[in-house]
Short mmCIF file of C-alpha atoms and ligand atoms in Angstrom, two decimals:
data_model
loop_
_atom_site.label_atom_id
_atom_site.label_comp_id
_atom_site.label_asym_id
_atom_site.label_seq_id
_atom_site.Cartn_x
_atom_site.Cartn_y
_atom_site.Cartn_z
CA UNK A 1 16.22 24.15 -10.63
CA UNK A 2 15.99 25.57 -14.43
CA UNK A 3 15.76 28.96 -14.96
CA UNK A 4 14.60 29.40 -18.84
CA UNK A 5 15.03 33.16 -18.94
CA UNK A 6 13.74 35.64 -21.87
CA UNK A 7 11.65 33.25 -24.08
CA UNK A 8 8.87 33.94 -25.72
CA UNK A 9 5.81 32.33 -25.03
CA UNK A 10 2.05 32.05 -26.06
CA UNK A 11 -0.40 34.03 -24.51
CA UNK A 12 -3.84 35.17 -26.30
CA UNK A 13 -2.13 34.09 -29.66
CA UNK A 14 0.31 36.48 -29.08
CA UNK A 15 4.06 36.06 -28.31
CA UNK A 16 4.97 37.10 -24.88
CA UNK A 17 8.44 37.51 -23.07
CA UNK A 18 8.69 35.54 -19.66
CA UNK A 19 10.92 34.03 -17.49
CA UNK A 20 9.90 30.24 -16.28
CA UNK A 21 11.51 28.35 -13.60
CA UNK A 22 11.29 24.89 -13.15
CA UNK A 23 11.40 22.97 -9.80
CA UNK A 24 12.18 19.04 -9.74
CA UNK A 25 9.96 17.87 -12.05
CA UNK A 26 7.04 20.85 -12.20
CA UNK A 27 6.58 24.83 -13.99
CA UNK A 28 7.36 26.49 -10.40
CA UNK A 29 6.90 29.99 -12.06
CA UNK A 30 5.87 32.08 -14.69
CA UNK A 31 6.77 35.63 -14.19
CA UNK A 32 8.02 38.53 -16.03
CA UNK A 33 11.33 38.00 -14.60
CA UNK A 34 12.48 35.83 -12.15
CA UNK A 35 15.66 35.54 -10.56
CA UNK A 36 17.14 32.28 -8.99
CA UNK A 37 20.81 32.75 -8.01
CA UNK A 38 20.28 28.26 -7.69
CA UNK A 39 19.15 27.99 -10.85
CA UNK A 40 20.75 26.63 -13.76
CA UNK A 41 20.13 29.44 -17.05
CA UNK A 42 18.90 28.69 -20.19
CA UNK A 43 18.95 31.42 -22.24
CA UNK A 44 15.96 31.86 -24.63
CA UNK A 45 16.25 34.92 -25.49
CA UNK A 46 14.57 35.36 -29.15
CA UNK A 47 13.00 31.74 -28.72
CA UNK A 48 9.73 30.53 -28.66
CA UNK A 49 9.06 28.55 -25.42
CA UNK A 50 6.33 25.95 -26.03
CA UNK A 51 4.76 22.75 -24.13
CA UNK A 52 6.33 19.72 -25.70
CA UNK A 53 5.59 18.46 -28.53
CA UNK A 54 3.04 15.35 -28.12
CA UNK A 55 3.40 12.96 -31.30
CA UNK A 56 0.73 9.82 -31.35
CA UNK A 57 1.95 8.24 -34.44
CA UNK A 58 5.88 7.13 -34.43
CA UNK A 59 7.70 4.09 -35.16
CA UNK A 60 10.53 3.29 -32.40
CA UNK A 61 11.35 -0.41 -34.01
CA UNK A 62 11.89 -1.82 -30.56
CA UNK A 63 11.64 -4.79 -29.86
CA UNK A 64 12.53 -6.31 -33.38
CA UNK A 65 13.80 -4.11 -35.80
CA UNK A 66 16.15 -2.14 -34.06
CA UNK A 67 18.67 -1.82 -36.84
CA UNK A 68 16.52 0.80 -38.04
CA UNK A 69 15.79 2.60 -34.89
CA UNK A 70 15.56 2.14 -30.95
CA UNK A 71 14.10 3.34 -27.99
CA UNK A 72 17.29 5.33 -27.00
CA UNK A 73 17.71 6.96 -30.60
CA UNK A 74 14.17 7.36 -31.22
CA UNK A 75 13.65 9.24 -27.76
CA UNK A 76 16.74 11.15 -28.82
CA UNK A 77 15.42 12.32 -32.07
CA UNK A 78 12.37 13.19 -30.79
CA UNK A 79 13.86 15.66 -28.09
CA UNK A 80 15.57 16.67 -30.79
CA UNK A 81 13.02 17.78 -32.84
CA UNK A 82 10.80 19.38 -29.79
CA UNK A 83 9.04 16.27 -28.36
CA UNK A 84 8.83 15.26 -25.10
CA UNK A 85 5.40 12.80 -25.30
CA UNK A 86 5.26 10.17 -28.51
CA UNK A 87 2.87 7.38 -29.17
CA UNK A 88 4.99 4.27 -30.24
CA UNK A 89 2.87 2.03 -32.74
CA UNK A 90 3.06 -1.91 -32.11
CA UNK A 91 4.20 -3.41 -35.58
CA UNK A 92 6.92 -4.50 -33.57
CA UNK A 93 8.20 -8.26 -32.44
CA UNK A 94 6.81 -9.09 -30.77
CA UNK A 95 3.73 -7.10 -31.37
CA UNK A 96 2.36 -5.79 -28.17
CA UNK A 97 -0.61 -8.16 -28.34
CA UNK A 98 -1.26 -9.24 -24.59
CA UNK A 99 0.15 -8.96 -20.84
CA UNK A 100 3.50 -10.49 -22.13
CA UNK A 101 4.88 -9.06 -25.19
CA UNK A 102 3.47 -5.57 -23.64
CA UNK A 103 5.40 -5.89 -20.40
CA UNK A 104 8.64 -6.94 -22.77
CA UNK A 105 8.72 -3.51 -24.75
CA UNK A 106 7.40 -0.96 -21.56
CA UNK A 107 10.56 -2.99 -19.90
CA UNK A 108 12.37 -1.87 -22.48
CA UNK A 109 10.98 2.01 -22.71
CA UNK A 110 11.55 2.64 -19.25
CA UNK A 111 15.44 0.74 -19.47
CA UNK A 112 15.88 2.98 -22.32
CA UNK A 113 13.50 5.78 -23.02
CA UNK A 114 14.34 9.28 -21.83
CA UNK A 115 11.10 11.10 -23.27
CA UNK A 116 7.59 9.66 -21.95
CA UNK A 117 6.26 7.43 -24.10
CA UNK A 118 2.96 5.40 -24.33
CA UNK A 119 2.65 2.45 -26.80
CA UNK A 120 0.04 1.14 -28.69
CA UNK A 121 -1.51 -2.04 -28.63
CA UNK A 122 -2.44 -4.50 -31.50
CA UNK A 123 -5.88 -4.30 -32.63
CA UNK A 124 -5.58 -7.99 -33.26
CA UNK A 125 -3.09 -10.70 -32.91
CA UNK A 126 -0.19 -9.95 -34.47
CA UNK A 127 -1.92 -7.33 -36.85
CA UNK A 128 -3.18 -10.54 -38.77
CA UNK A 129 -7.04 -9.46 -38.64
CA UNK A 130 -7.77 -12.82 -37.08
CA UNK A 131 -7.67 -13.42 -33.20
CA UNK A 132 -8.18 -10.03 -31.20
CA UNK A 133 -5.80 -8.55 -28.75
CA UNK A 134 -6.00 -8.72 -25.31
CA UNK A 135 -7.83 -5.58 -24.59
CA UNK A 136 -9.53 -7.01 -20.88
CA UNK A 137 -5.61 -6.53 -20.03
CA UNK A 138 -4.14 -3.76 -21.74
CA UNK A 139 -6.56 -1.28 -21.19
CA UNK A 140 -5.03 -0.86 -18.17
CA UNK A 141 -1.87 0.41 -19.47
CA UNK A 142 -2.44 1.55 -23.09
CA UNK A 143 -4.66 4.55 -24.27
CA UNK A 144 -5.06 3.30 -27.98
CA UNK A 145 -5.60 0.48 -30.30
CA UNK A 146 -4.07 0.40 -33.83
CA UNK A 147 -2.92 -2.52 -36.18
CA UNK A 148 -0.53 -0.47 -38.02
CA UNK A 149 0.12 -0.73 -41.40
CA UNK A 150 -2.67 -2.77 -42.17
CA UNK A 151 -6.38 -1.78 -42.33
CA UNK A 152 -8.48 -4.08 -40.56
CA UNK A 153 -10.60 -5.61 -43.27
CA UNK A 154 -12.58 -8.67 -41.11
CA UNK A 155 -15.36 -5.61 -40.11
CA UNK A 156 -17.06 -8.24 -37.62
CA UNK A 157 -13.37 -8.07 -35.46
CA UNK A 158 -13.23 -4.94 -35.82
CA UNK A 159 -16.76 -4.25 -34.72
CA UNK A 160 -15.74 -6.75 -31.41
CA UNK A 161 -12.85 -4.31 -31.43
CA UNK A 162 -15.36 -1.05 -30.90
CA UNK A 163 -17.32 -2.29 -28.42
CA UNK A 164 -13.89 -3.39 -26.46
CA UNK A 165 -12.72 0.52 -26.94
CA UNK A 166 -15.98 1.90 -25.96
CA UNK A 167 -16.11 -0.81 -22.59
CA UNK A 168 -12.58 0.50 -21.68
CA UNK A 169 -12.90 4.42 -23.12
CA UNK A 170 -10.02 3.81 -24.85
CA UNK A 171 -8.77 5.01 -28.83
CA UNK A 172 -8.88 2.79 -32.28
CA UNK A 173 -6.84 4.49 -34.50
CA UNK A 174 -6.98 3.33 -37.88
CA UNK A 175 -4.73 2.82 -41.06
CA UNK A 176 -7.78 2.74 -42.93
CA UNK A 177 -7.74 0.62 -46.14
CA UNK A 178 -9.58 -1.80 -48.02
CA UNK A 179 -8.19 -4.77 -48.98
CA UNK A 180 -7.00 -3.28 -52.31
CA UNK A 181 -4.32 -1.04 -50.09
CA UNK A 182 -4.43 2.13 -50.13
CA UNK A 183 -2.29 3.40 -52.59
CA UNK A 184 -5.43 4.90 -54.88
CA UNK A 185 -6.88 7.48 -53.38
CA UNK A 186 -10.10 5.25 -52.86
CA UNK A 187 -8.78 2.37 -51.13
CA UNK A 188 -8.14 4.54 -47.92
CA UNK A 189 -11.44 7.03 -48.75
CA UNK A 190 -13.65 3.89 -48.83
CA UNK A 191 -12.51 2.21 -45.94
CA UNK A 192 -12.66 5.69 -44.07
CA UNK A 193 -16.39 5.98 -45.01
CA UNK A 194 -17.02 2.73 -43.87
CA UNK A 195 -15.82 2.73 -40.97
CA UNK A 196 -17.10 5.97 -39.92
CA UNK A 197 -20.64 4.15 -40.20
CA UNK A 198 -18.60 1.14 -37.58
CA UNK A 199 -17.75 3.93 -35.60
CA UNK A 200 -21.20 5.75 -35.41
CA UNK A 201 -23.25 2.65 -35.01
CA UNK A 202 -20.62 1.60 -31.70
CA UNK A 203 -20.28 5.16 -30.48
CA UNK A 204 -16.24 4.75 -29.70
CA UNK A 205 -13.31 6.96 -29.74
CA UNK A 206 -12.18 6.23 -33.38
CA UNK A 207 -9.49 7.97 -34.76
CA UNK A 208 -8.36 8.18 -38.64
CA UNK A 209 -4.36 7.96 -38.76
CA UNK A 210 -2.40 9.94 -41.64
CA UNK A 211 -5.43 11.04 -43.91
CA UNK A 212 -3.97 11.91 -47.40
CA UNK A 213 -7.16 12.35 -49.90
CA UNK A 214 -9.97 14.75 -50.20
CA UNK A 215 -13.18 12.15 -49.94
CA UNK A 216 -11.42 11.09 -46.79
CA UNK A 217 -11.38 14.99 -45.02
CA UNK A 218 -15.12 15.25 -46.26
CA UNK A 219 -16.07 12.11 -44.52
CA UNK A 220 -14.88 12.91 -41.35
CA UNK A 221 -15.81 17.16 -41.48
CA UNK A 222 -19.21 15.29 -42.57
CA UNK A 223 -19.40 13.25 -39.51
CA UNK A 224 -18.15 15.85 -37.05
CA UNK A 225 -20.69 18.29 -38.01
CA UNK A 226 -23.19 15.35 -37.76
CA UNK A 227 -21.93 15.62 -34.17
CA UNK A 228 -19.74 12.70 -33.61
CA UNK A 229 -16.79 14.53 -31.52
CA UNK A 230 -15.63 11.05 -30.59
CA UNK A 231 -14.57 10.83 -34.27
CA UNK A 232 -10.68 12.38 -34.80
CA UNK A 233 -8.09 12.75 -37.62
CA UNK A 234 -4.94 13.08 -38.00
CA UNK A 235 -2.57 14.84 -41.07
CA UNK A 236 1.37 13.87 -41.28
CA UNK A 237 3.94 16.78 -42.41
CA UNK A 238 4.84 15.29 -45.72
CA UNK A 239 1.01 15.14 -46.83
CA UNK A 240 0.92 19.03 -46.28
CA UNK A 241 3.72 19.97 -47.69
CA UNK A 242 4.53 17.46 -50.51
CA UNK A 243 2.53 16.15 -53.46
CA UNK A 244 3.81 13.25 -55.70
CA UNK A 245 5.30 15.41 -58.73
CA UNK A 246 8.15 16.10 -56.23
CA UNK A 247 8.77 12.66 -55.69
CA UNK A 248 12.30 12.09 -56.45
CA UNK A 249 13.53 8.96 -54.87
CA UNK A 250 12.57 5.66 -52.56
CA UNK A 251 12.77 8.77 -49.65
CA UNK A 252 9.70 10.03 -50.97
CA UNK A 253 7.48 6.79 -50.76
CA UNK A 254 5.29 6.32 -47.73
CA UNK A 255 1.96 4.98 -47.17
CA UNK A 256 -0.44 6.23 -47.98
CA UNK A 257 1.70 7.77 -51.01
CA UNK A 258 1.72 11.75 -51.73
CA UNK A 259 -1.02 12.24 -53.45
CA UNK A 260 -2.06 15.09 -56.11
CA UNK A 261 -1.49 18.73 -55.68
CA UNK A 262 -5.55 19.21 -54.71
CA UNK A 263 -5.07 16.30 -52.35
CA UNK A 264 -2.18 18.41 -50.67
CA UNK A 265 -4.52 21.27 -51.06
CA UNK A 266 -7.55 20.21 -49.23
CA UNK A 267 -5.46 18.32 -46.62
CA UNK A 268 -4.02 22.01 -45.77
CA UNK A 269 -7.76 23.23 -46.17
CA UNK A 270 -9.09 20.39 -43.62
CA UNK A 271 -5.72 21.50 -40.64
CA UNK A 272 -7.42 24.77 -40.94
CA UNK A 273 -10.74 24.47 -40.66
CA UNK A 274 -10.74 22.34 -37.84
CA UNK A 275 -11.11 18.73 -39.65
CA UNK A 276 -7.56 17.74 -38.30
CA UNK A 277 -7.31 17.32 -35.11
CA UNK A 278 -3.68 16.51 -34.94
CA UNK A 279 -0.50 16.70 -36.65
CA UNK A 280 1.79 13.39 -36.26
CA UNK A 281 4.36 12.77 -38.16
CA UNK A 282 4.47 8.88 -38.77
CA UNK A 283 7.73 8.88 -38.09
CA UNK A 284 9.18 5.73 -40.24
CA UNK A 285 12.88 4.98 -39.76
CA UNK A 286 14.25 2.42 -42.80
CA UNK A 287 17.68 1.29 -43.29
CA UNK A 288 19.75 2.64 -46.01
CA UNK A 289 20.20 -0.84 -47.45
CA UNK A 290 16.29 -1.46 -47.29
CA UNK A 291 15.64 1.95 -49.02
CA UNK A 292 18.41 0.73 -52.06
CA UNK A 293 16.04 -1.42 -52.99
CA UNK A 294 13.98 -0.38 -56.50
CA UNK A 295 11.17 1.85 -55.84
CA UNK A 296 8.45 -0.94 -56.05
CA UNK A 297 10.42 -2.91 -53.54
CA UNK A 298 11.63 -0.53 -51.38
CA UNK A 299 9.82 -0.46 -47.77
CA UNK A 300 6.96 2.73 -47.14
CA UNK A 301 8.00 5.34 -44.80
CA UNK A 302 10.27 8.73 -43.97
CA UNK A 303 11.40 9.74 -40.78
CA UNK A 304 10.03 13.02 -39.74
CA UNK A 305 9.86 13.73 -36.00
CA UNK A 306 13.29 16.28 -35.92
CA UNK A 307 11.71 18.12 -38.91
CA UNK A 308 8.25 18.21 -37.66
CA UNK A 309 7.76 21.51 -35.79
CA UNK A 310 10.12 23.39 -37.84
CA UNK A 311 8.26 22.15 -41.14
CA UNK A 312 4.88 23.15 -39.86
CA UNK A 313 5.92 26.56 -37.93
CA UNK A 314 7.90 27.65 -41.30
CA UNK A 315 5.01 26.51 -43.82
CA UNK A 316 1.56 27.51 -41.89
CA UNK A 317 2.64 30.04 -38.73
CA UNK A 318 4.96 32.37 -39.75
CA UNK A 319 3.00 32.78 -43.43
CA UNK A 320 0.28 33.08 -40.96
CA UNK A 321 -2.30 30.37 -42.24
CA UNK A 322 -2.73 29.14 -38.83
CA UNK A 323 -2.51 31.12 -35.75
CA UNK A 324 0.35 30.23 -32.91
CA UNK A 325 -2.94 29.10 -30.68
CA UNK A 326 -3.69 26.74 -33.52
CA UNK A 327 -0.52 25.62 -33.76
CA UNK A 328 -0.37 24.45 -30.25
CA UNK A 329 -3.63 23.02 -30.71
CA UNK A 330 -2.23 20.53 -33.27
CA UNK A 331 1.00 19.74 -32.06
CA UNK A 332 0.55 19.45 -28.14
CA UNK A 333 -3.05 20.25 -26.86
CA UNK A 334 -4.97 18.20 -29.49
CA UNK A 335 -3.35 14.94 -28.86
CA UNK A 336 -3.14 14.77 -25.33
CA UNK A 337 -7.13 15.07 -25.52
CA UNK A 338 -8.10 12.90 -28.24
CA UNK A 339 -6.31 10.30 -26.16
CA UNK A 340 -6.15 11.31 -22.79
CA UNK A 341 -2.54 11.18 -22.31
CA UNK A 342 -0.86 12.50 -19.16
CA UNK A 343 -1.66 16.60 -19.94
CA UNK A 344 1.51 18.81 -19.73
CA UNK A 345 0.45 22.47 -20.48
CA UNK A 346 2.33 26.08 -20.28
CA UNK A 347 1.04 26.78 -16.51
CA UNK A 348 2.39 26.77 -13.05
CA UNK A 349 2.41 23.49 -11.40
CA UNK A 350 2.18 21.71 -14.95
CA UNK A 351 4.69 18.88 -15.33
CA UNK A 352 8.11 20.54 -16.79
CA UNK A 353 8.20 19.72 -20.56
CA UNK A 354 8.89 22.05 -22.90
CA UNK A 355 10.69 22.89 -25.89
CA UNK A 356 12.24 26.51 -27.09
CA UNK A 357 12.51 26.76 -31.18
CA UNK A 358 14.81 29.26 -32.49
CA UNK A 359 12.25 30.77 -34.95
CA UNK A 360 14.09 33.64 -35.89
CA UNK A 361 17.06 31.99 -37.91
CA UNK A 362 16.70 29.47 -40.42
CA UNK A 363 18.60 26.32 -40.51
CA UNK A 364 19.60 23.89 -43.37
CA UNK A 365 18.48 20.55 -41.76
CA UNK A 366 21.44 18.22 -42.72
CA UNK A 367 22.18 14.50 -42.27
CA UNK A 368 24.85 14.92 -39.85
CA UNK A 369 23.02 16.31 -37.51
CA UNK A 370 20.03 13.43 -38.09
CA UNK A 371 19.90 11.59 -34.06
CA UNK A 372 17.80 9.11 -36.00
CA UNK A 373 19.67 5.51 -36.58
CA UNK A 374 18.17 6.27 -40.22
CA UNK A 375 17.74 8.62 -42.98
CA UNK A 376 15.29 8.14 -44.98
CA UNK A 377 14.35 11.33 -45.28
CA UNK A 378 12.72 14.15 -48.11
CA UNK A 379 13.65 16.92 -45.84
CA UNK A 380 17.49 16.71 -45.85
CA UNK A 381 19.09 20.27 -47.25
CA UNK A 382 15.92 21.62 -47.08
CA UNK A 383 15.90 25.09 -44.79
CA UNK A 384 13.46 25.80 -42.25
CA UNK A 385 12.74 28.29 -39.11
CA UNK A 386 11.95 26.67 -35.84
CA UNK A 387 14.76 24.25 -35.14
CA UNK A 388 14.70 23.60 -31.41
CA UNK A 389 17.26 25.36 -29.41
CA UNK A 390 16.55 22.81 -26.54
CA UNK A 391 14.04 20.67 -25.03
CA UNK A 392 13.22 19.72 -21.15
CA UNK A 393 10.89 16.43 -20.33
CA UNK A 394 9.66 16.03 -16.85
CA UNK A 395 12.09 18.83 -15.54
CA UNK A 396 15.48 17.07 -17.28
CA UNK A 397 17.49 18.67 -20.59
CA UNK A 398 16.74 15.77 -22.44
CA UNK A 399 18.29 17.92 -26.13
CA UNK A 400 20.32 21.01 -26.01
CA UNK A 401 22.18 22.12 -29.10
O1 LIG B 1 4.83 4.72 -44.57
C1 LIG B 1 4.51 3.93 -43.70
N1 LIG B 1 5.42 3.31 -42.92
N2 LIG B 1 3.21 3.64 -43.53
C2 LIG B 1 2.78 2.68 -42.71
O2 LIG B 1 1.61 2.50 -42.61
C3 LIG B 1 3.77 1.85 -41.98
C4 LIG B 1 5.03 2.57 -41.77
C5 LIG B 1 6.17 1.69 -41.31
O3 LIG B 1 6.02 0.95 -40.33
O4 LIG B 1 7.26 1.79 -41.89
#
């Protein structure tokens, strides 16, 4: 048994001091003070006890490129930073693209992973745009569809790939870009507002990954209040809280790129208003030798899952653009709806995953302390509230600082 005594947590929006204790795997209690002479203490007095964090967009590396990251470290650094449910995407190798390369890397997550985590599937074959995946099989054990990295620019697979999602109720999510990229703004805005039209005409869960412009946030506010709920978004950290005249080095280049101040601006205006549906942090670990490279060269990505929670809850909560409620929303409740993963929740009998983040101190995030094999990363020195204090996944202390 866990006994995490004196937190804080979310009740009407407000912050409320309880006592929870956790039984094998399950919230046993939620009381105003419970004691348990059997119980193992966690003191959180001070912190804010929250459901997990659930991130659906993180790169793990494994099987393939695991000189830049791993199941083991990944899960690590996600505890670390207050998550205890990810979504691994499959530009892997092999790429999760049928019964065998799947059952290869979930042998590997449950060998090495200690959070849960569910990976994606390949849209098509090997993210070429050419052959589609084997979605007859893998529906059974993935939730979502994404070829990452790469739009999907043959629109008749990707139409075949709709009709598969809406057959087996299960997610596209989309790095949406025409075959120009998507480093201008409108090579990911006109690929969004085309396939929104895909999307409409199939009537499948379709969900926009990492949204970074304006046109983009219109299109999809525009289709939502058309009343297409099955159509989602999501915003990454850096796009909220960077634009590209603070781009200093290869450790600020991603894809899609920071974009212009108003860019930063309206993606802030579309996590507020309800456009967003979820935060994920496209966490993208790179080696220091690959991030050397020149800028043009260099490979797209940061990693971002141990600075996640602290970045938002410093930025939007406690300057009190979004409420705590909304907060939750984006960083647990959101994604385990928009694709149905196993729910975990702040309630009795709810699986035991949680995180408590110290969010009265602040703390200078440094690269020591990085669990990540890499550290490519915009955030380092960079002080924040919010820092988890500890983190429990299915009932285990999977971080504790
Ligand atoms: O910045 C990015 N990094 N964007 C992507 O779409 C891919 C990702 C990666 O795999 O490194």
């Amino acid at each position: 048994m866990i006994l995490v005594k004196d937190g804080f947590i979310v009740l009407d929006n407000k912050l409320v001091k309880k006592d929870i204790l956790i039984k094998d795997d399950k919230i046993y209690k939620i009381e105003d003070e419970i004691n348990e002479k059997d119980a193992e203490v966690l003191d959180a007095k001070g912190l804010l006890v929250m459901p997990g964090g659930v991130d659906v967009h993180v790169h793990f590396r494994e099987p393939g490129f695991t000189y830049k990251e791993n199941i083991k470290s990944g899960s690590s650094a996600a505890a670390k930073g207050g998550f205890t449910d990810v979504m691994t995407m499959p530009n892997l190798n092999p790429c999760p693209n049928d019964m065998e390369s799947w059952e290869f890397e979930q042998k590997l997550i449950v060998e090495n992973g200690t959070i849960n985590i569910y990976p994606y599937m390949t849209i098509s074959k090997d993210e070429l745009g050419e052959e589609l995946s084997d979605f007859t099989r893998l529906h059974n054990y993935c939730y979502a569809a994404s070829d990452d990295g790469h739009g999907v620019n043959n629109l008749v697979l990707l139409e075949e790939a709709c009709k598969l999602a809406l057959k087996y109720n299960m997610v596209i999510a989309s790095h949406a870009e025409t075959k120009e990229g998507r480093q201008l703004p409108e090579g990911e805005y006109d690929a969004v507002r085309r396939e929104i039209e895909i999307a409409k005409r199939i009537g499948c869960r379709y969900h926009f990954c990492h949204l970074s412009t304006k046109e983009s946030f219109d299109a999809v506010r525009k289709a939502k209040a058309e009343g297409y709920k099955n159509i989602t978004c999501e915003a990454a950290p850096h796009h909220l809280v960077l634009n590209s005249s603070m781009i200093k080095d290869a450790n600020w280049k991603m894809n899609p790129p920071l974009r212009t101040e108003e860019d930063r601006l309206e993606t802030v205006r579309a996590m507020v208003d309800g456009t967003v549906d979820v935060i994920a942090t496209d966490h993208a670990p790179h080696s220091m030798e690959e991030k050397s490279k020149p800028y043009s060269e260099c490979p797209n990505g940061i990693i971002g899952i141990e600075t996640s929670l602290p970045i938002i809850y410093t930025n939007f909560v406690k300057t009190g653009v979004i409420s705590l409620e909304r907060f939750l929303d984006l960083m647990v409740y959101k994604p385990i709806n928009v694709f149905s993963l196993p729910k975990h929740g702040m309630y009795v009998g709810s699986n035991a995953s949680l995180t408590a983040l110290d969010i009265e101190h602040e703390h200078t995030y440094l690269g020591r302390e990085i669990l990540s094999l890499s550290q490519n990363c915009p955030y380092i020195g960079e002080k924040y509230y919010g820092f988890p204090k500890f983190t429990i996944c299915n009932g285990k202390i999977v971080y504790h600082k």
